[in-house]
PDB file of C-alpha atoms and ligand atoms in Angstrom:
ATOM      1  CA  LEU L   1     -40.258 -21.789  58.526  1.00  0.00           C
ATOM      2  CA  GLN L   2     -41.792 -23.054  54.160  1.00  0.00           C
ATOM      3  CA  GLN L   3     -40.963 -20.489  51.909  1.00  0.00           C
ATOM      4  CA  ILE L   4     -43.164 -19.986  49.201  1.00  0.00           C
ATOM      5  CA  CYS L   5     -42.357 -18.231  45.928  1.00  0.00           C
ATOM      6  CA  GLU L   6     -43.894 -14.707  45.688  1.00  0.00           C
ATOM      7  CA  ILE L   7     -44.748 -14.793  42.548  1.00  0.00           C
ATOM      8  CA  CYS L   8     -46.839 -18.006  41.811  1.00  0.00           C
ATOM      9  CA  GLY L   9     -47.088 -19.561  45.228  1.00  0.00           C
ATOM     10  CA  ALA L  10     -44.967 -22.671  44.997  1.00  0.00           C
ATOM     11  CA  THR L  11     -42.986 -24.064  47.599  1.00  0.00           C
ATOM     12  CA  LEU L  12     -39.264 -23.694  47.776  1.00  0.00           C
ATOM     13  CA  HIS L  13     -37.585 -26.860  48.546  1.00  0.00           C
ATOM     14  CA  SER L  14     -34.531 -24.726  48.652  1.00  0.00           C
ATOM     15  CA  SER L  15     -33.611 -21.132  49.487  1.00  0.00           C
ATOM     16  CA  GLY L  16     -35.024 -19.994  46.372  1.00  0.00           C
ATOM     17  CA  ASN L  17     -33.662 -16.858  44.378  1.00  0.00           C
ATOM     18  CA  ARG L  18     -34.321 -13.642  45.040  1.00  0.00           C
ATOM     19  CA  ILE L  19     -35.180 -10.772  42.314  1.00  0.00           C
ATOM     20  CA  LYS L  20     -36.267  -7.414  41.785  1.00  0.00           C
ATOM     21  CA  ILE L  21     -38.983  -6.498  40.012  1.00  0.00           C
ATOM     22  CA  ASP L  22     -39.800  -3.168  39.519  1.00  0.00           C
ATOM     23  CA  GLY L  23     -37.778  -2.169  42.671  1.00  0.00           C
ATOM     24  CA  ALA L  24     -39.451  -4.677  44.715  1.00  0.00           C
ATOM     25  CA  VAL L  25     -37.428  -7.871  46.176  1.00  0.00           C
ATOM     26  CA  MET L  26     -38.832 -11.382  45.845  1.00  0.00           C
ATOM     27  CA  GLN L  27     -38.264 -14.597  46.937  1.00  0.00           C
ATOM     28  CA  VAL L  28     -39.571 -16.782  43.745  1.00  0.00           C
ATOM     29  CA  CYS L  29     -38.935 -20.020  42.760  1.00  0.00           C
ATOM     30  CA  ASN L  30     -36.938 -21.112  39.480  1.00  0.00           C
ATOM     31  CA  ASN L  31     -38.928 -21.103  37.004  1.00  0.00           C
ATOM     32  CA  CYS L  32     -39.962 -17.442  37.782  1.00  0.00           C
ATOM     33  CA  ALA L  33     -36.400 -16.431  38.175  1.00  0.00           C
ATOM     34  CA  LYS L  34     -35.956 -15.242  34.884  1.00  0.00           C
ATOM     35  CA  LEU L  35     -38.959 -12.827  35.178  1.00  0.00           C
ATOM     36  CA  GLY L  36     -36.882 -10.330  37.189  1.00  0.00           C
ATOM     37  CA  SER L  37     -33.071  -9.463  38.160  1.00  0.00           C
ATOM     38  CA  LEU L  38     -31.175 -11.798  40.391  1.00  0.00           C
ATOM     39  CA  VAL L  39     -30.063  -9.457  43.476  1.00  0.00           C
ATOM     40  CA  LYS L  40     -27.344 -10.263  45.686  1.00  0.00           C
ATOM     41  CA  GLU L  41     -27.372 -11.468  49.674  1.00  0.00           C
ATOM     42  CA  GLY L  42     -26.610  -7.925  51.199  1.00  0.00           C
ATOM     43  CA  GLU L  43     -28.809  -6.171  48.571  1.00  0.00           C
ATOM     44  CA  ALA L  44     -32.295  -8.187  49.081  1.00  0.00           C
ATOM     45  CA  TYR L  45     -31.479  -7.548  52.989  1.00  0.00           C
ATOM     46  CA  ALA L  46     -31.628  -3.634  53.477  1.00  0.00           C
ATOM     47  CA  ALA L  47     -34.412  -3.439  51.127  1.00  0.00           C
ATOM     48  CA  GLN L  48     -36.512  -5.322  53.721  1.00  0.00           C
ATOM     49  CA  THR L  49     -38.155  -2.991  55.622  1.00  0.00           C
ATOM     50  CA  SER L  50     -41.625  -2.671  57.921  1.00  0.00           C
ATOM     51  CA  THR L  51     -43.153  -1.599  54.798  1.00  0.00           C
ATOM     52  CA  PHE L  52     -41.336  -4.378  52.400  1.00  0.00           C
ATOM     53  CA  GLN L  53     -44.269  -6.485  52.291  1.00  0.00           C
ATOM     54  CA  ALA L  54     -47.163  -3.722  51.415  1.00  0.00           C
ATOM     55  CA  SER L  55     -44.968  -2.325  48.969  1.00  0.00           C
ATOM     56  CA  LEU L  56     -44.038  -5.542  47.121  1.00  0.00           C
ATOM     57  CA  ARG L  57     -47.600  -6.463  47.264  1.00  0.00           C
ATOM     58  CA  SER L  58     -49.079  -3.716  45.326  1.00  0.00           C
ATOM     59  CA  ALA L  59     -46.162  -3.194  43.000  1.00  0.00           C
ATOM     60  CA  SER L  60     -46.706  -6.872  42.111  1.00  0.00           C
ATOM     61  CA  GLN L  61     -50.460  -6.701  41.505  1.00  0.00           C
ATOM     62  CA  ASN L  62     -49.943  -3.413  39.086  1.00  0.00           C
ATOM     63  CA  LEU L  63     -47.234  -5.097  36.948  1.00  0.00           C
ATOM     64  CA  ILE L  64     -48.952  -5.463  33.940  1.00  0.00           C
ATOM     65  CA  GLU L  65     -50.191  -1.706  34.008  1.00  0.00           C
ATOM     66  CA  SER L  66     -47.307   0.041  34.833  1.00  0.00           C
ATOM     67  CA  ASN L  67     -43.726  -1.823  33.387  1.00  0.00           C
ATOM     68  CA  TYR L  68     -44.943  -5.139  31.314  1.00  0.00           C
ATOM     69  CA  GLU L  69     -47.714  -5.697  28.763  1.00  0.00           C
ATOM     70  CA  LEU L  70     -49.477  -9.111  28.234  1.00  0.00           C
ATOM     71  CA  ASP L  71     -47.578 -10.713  25.029  1.00  0.00           C
ATOM     72  CA  GLN L  72     -50.236 -10.139  22.612  1.00  0.00           C
ATOM     73  CA  ASP L  73     -49.559 -13.774  21.136  1.00  0.00           C
ATOM     74  CA  TYR L  74     -50.560 -15.157  24.618  1.00  0.00           C
ATOM     75  CA  HIS L  75     -53.065 -17.314  24.033  1.00  0.00           C
ATOM     76  CA  LEU L  76     -51.427 -18.961  21.096  1.00  0.00           C
ATOM     77  CA  LYS L  77     -48.429 -19.694  23.648  1.00  0.00           C
ATOM     78  CA  ILE L  78     -50.796 -21.031  26.273  1.00  0.00           C
ATOM     79  CA  LYS L  79     -52.353 -23.318  23.990  1.00  0.00           C
ATOM     80  CA  GLN L  80     -48.931 -24.575  22.102  1.00  0.00           C
ATOM     81  CA  MET L  81     -47.240 -24.989  25.480  1.00  0.00           C
ATOM     82  CA  ARG L  82     -50.333 -27.166  27.345  1.00  0.00           C
ATOM     83  CA  GLU L  83     -50.449 -29.383  23.954  1.00  0.00           C
ATOM     84  CA  LYS L  84     -46.933 -29.661  23.812  1.00  0.00           C
ATOM     85  CA  MET L  85     -46.853 -31.126  28.021  1.00  0.00           C
ATOM     86  CA  GLY L  86     -49.676 -33.085  26.672  1.00  0.00           C
ATOM     87  CA  LEU L  87     -52.054 -30.848  29.213  1.00  0.00           C
ATOM     88  CA  SER L  88     -55.727 -31.360  28.371  1.00  0.00           C
ATOM     89  CA  HIS L  89     -57.965 -27.996  29.152  1.00  0.00           C
ATOM     90  CA  GLU L  90     -59.047 -30.360  32.785  1.00  0.00           C
ATOM     91  CA  ASP L  91     -55.394 -30.564  33.834  1.00  0.00           C
ATOM     92  CA  LEU L  92     -54.167 -27.126  33.433  1.00  0.00           C
ATOM     93  CA  GLY L  93     -57.200 -26.197  35.384  1.00  0.00           C
ATOM     94  CA  LYS L  94     -56.206 -28.808  37.584  1.00  0.00           C
ATOM     95  CA  LEU L  95     -52.983 -27.494  38.003  1.00  0.00           C
ATOM     96  CA  ILE L  96     -53.696 -23.316  38.052  1.00  0.00           C
ATOM     97  CA  ASN L  97     -56.936 -24.120  40.403  1.00  0.00           C
ATOM     98  CA  GLU L  98     -58.664 -22.684  37.406  1.00  0.00           C
ATOM     99  CA  LYS L  99     -62.059 -24.089  35.573  1.00  0.00           C
ATOM    100  CA  PRO L 100     -61.309 -25.683  31.833  1.00  0.00           C
ATOM    101  CA  SER L 101     -64.007 -23.041  31.278  1.00  0.00           C
ATOM    102  CA  VAL L 102     -61.101 -20.477  31.585  1.00  0.00           C
ATOM    103  CA  ILE L 103     -58.683 -21.995  30.054  1.00  0.00           C
ATOM    104  CA  ARG L 104     -60.509 -22.423  26.950  1.00  0.00           C
ATOM    105  CA  LEU L 105     -61.551 -18.791  26.782  1.00  0.00           C
ATOM    106  CA  VAL L 106     -58.166 -17.232  27.361  1.00  0.00           C
ATOM    107  CA  GLU L 107     -57.170 -19.233  24.128  1.00  0.00           C
ATOM    108  CA  THR L 108     -59.382 -18.384  22.343  1.00  0.00           C
ATOM    109  CA  ARG L 109     -58.472 -14.981  22.985  1.00  0.00           C
ATOM    110  CA  LYS L 110     -62.131 -14.207  24.569  1.00  0.00           C
ATOM    111  CA  LEU L 111     -60.624 -13.435  28.710  1.00  0.00           C
ATOM    112  CA  LYS L 112     -57.857 -11.535  29.040  1.00  0.00           C
ATOM    113  CA  PRO L 113     -55.912 -13.330  32.373  1.00  0.00           C
ATOM    114  CA  ASP L 114     -55.512 -10.804  35.244  1.00  0.00           C
ATOM    115  CA  ILE L 115     -51.748 -10.791  36.727  1.00  0.00           C
ATOM    116  CA  ILE L 116     -52.206 -13.901  39.098  1.00  0.00           C
ATOM    117  CA  LEU L 117     -53.638 -15.971  36.039  1.00  0.00           C
ATOM    118  CA  THR L 118     -51.037 -14.774  34.031  1.00  0.00           C
ATOM    119  CA  ARG L 119     -48.513 -15.849  36.683  1.00  0.00           C
ATOM    120  CA  LYS L 120     -49.694 -19.010  37.270  1.00  0.00           C
ATOM    121  CA  LEU L 121     -49.963 -19.996  33.912  1.00  0.00           C
ATOM    122  CA  MET L 122     -46.447 -18.795  33.393  1.00  0.00           C
ATOM    123  CA  HIS L 123     -45.033 -20.681  35.879  1.00  0.00           C
ATOM    124  CA  TYR L 124     -46.542 -23.874  35.196  1.00  0.00           C
ATOM    125  CA  LEU L 125     -46.577 -23.718  31.377  1.00  0.00           C
ATOM    126  CA  LYS L 126     -42.722 -22.624  32.281  1.00  0.00           C
ATOM    127  CA  ILE L 127     -43.198 -19.676  29.553  1.00  0.00           C
ATOM    128  CA  ASN L 128     -43.465 -15.743  29.587  1.00  0.00           C
ATOM    129  CA  LEU L 129     -45.996 -14.068  29.180  1.00  0.00           C
ATOM    130  CA  LEU L 130     -44.648 -10.497  29.279  1.00  0.00           C
ATOM    131  CA  VAL L 131     -43.401  -8.231  27.695  1.00  0.00           C
ATOM    132  CA  PRO L 132     -41.769  -5.017  29.258  1.00  0.00           C
ATOM    133  CA  LEU L 133     -43.132  -1.268  28.094  1.00  0.00           C
ATOM    134  CA  SER L 134     -39.790  -0.382  27.300  1.00  0.00           C
ATOM    135  CA  ASP L 135     -39.733  -3.475  24.478  1.00  0.00           C
ATOM    136  CA  LEU L 136     -42.893  -2.169  22.870  1.00  0.00           C
ATOM    137  CA  LYS L 137     -42.012   1.240  22.464  1.00  0.00           C
ATOM    138  CA  SER L 138     -38.206   1.016  20.898  1.00  0.00           C
TER     139      SER L 138
HETATM  140 ZN1  LIG I 201     -42.669 -19.358  40.780  1.00  0.00          ZN
END
């Protein structure tokens, strides 16, 4: 049975990490683990119900809308990290399976990435682009 990261879809070579985001427990890779709080084994199994997959999916889809906001400097962070890693728009596009033009638009702030694209960028560039809403309010 091959396990994949439930956030970015990367193949998990070990058993991965169980983290909790917004009440949903997810099996994720090391890069995505820092996006939530680590869950102990017992806790994770207790949360595994028949509706688990469905609730997880809706929870993850609504992540930005409910508890997180896209970092205001997302375009700068993406551009800086891409350049630091020596990747062209084309290189990064291939990595995350998007057109280079999409990355150009995101970096010039003409396009706000959706949660799926945001997660792919966070995973491959190893940066966090989400800010908890509670942090913005305080
Ligand atoms: Zn991941």
